[in-house]
mmCIF file of C-alpha atoms in Angstrom:
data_model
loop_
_atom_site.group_PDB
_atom_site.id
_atom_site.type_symbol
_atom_site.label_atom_id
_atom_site.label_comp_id
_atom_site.label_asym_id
_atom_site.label_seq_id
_atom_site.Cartn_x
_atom_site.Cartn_y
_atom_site.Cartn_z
ATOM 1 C CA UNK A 1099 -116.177 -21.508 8.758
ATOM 2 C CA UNK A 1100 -113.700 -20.422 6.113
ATOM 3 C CA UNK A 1101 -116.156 -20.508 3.211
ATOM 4 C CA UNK A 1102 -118.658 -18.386 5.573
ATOM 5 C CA UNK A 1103 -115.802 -16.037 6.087
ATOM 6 C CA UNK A 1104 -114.736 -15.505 2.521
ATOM 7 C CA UNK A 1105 -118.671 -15.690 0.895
ATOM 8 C CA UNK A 1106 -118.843 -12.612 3.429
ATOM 9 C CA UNK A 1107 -115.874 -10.729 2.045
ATOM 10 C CA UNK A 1108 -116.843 -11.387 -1.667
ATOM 11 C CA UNK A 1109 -120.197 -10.186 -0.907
ATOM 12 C CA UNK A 1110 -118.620 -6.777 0.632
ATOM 13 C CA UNK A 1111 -116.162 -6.239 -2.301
ATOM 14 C CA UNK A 1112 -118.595 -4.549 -4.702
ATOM 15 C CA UNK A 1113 -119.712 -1.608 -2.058
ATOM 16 C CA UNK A 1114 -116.270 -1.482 -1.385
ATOM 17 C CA UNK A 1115 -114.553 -1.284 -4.687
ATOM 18 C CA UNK A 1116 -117.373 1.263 -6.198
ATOM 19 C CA UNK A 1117 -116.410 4.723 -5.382
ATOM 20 C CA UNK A 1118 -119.310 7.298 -5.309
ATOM 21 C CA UNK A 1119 -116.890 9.820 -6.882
ATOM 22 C CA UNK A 1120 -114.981 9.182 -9.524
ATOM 23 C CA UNK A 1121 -111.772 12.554 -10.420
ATOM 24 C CA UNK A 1122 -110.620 12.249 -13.615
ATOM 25 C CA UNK A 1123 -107.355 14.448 -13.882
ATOM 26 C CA UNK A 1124 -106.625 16.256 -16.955
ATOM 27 C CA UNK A 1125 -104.044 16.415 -18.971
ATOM 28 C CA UNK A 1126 -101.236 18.971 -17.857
ATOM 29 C CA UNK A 1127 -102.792 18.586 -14.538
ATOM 30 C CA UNK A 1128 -100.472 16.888 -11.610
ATOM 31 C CA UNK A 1129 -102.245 15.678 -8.978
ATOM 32 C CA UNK A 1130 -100.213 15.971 -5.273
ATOM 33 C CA UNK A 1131 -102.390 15.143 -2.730
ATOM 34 C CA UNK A 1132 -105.697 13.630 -1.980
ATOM 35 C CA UNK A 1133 -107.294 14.259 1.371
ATOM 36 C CA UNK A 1134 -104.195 15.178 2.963
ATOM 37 C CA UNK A 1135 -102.395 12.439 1.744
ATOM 38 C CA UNK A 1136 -99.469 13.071 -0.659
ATOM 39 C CA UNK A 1137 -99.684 11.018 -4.253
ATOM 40 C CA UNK A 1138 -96.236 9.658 -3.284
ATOM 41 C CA UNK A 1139 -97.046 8.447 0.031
ATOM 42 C CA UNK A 1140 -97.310 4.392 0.627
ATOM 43 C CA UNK A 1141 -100.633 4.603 1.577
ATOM 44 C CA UNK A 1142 -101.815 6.180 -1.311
ATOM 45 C CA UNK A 1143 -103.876 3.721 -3.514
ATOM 46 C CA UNK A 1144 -104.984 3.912 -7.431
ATOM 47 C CA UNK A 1145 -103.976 5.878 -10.503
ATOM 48 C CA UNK A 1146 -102.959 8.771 -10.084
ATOM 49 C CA UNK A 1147 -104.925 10.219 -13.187
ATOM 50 C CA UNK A 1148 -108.379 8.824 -12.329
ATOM 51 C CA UNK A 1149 -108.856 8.311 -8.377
ATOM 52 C CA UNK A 1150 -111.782 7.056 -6.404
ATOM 53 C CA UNK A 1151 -113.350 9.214 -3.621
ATOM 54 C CA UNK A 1152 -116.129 8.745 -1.080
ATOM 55 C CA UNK A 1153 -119.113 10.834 -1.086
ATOM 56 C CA UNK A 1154 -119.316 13.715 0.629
ATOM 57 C CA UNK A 1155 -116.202 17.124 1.115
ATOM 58 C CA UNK A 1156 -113.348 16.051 -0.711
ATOM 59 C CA UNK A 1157 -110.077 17.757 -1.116
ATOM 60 C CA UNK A 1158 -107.419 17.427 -3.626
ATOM 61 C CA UNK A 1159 -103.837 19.345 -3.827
ATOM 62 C CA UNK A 1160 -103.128 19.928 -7.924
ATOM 63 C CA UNK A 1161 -100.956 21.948 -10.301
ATOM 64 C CA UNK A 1162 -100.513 23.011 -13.709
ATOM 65 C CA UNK A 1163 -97.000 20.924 -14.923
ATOM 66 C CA UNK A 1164 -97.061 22.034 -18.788
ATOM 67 C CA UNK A 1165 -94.222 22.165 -21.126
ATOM 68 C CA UNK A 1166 -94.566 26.219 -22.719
ATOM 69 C CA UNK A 1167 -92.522 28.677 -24.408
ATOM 70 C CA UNK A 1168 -90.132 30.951 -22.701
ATOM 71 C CA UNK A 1169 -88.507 33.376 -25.315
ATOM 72 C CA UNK A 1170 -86.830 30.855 -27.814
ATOM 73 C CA UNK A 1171 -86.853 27.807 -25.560
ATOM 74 C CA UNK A 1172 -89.417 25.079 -24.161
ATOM 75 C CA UNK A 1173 -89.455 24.968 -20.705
ATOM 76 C CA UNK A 1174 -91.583 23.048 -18.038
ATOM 77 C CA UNK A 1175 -94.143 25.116 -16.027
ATOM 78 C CA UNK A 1176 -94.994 24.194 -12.815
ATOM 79 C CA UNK A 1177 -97.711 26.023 -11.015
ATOM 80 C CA UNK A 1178 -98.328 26.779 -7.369
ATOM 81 C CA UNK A 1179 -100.082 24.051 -5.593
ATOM 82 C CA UNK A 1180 -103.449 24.743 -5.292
ATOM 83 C CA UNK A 1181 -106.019 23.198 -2.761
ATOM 84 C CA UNK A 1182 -109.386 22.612 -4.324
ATOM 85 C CA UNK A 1183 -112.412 21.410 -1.490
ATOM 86 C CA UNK A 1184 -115.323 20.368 -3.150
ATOM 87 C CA UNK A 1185 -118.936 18.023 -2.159
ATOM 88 C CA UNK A 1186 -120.033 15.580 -4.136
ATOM 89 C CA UNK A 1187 -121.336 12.361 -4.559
ATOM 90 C CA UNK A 1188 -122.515 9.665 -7.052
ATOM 91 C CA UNK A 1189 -120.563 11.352 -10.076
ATOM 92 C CA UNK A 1190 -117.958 11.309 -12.029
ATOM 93 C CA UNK A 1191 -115.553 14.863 -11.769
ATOM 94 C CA UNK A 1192 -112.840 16.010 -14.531
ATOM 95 C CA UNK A 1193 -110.290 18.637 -12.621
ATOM 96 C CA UNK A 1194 -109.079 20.814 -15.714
ATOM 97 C CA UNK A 1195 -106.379 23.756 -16.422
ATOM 98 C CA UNK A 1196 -106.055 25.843 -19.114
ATOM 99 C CA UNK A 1197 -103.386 24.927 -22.023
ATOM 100 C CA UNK A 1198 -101.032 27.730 -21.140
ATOM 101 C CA UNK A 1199 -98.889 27.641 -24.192
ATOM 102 C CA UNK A 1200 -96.190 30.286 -22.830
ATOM 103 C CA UNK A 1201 -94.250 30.824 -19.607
ATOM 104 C CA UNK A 1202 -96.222 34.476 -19.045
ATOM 105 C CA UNK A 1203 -99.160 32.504 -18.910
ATOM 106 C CA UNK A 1204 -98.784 30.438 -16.458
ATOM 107 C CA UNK A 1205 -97.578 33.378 -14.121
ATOM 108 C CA UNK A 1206 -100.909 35.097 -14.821
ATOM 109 C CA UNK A 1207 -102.645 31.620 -13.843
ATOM 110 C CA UNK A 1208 -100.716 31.614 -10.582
ATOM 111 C CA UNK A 1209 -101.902 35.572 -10.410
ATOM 112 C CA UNK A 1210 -105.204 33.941 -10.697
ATOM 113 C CA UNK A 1211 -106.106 30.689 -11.108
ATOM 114 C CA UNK A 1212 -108.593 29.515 -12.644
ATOM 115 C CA UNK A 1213 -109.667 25.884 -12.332
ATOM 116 C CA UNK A 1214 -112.375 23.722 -14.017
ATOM 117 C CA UNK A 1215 -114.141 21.171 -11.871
ATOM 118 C CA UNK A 1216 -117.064 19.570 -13.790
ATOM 119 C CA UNK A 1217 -119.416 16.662 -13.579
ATOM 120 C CA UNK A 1218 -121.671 15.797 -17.285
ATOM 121 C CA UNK A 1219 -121.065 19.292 -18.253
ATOM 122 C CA UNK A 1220 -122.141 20.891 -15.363
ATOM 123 C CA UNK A 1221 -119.601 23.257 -13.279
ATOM 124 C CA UNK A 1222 -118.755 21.438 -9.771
ATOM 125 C CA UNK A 1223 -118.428 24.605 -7.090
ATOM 126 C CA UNK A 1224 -115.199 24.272 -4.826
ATOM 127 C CA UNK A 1225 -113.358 26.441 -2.532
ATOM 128 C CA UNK A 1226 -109.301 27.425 -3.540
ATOM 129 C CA UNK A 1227 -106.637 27.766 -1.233
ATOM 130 C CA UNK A 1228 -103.181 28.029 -2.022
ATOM 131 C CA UNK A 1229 -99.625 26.015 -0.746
ATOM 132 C CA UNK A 1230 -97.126 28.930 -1.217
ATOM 133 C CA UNK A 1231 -94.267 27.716 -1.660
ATOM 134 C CA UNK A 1232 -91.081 29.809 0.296
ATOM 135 C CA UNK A 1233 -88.652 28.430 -1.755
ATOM 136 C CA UNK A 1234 -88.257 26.487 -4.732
ATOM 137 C CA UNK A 1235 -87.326 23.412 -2.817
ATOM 138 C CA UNK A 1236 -90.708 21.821 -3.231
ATOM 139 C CA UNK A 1237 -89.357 18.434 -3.585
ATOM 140 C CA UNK A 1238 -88.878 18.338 -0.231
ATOM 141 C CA UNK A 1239 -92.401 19.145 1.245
ATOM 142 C CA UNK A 1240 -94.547 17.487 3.308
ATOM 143 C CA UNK A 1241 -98.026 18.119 1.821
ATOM 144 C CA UNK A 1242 -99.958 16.164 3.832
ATOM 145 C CA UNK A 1243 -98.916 18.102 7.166
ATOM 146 C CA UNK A 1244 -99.237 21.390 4.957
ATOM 147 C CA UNK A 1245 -102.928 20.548 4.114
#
């Protein structure tokens, strides 16, 4: 009975450990949540840099978090979240942000951003929406009820 048992859960392990969509997060690129469920939530599973998603609408919470020039200093950039929903299936996705090099830059992003979802070269369509934050006290959010 228990080698019946565990041939069957072997068997399902492939299906199950093969995501149909692979997101590959690029660099200055922070990934918050994934399907309403925050990065540092317990029951969020895998890299964050490279996650596994079924097939189908998908939605991922990111921002830009770049180090960039301010005047005479280097300062850390950290963008609005933005909410990206997307379909896909069978393919692997890279979620990338411009290189914004200077703090004026990354306000224009935020103005309007402009983010690259792609799958072999070919531009991935997805709807943006926006978590404004009202103050700066976004360590204390709760994405996942936000989204």
């Amino acid at each position: 009975m228990k080698k019946t048992i565990m041939a069957a859960l072997i068997a399902t392990l492939p299906s199950v450990s093969q995501a149909a969509v692979n997101l590959e997060i690029g660099r200055g690129v922070e990934l918050v949540a994934v399907n309403g469920i925050p990065v540092d939530s317990p029951l969020f599973i895998g890299k964050v840099d490279n996650q596994s998603l079924p097939d189908g609408d998908n939605q991922i919470a990111i921002k830009i978090s770049q180090l960039v020039k301010d005047k005479n200093n280097t300062k850390k950039y950290n963008s609005h979240v933005h909410v990206l929903t997307f379909n896909a299936a069978n393919q692997a996705i890279s979620v990338e942000a411009p290189m914004l090099q200077t703090w004026e830059r990354g306000e224009e992003f935020d103005k309007q951003p402009q983010w690259k979802l792609s799958s072999s070269g070919n531009t991935v369509s997805y709807k943006l929406g926006e978590l404004v934050s009202m103050t700066n006290m976004s360590v204390l959010r709760n994405f996942g009820e936000e989204l």
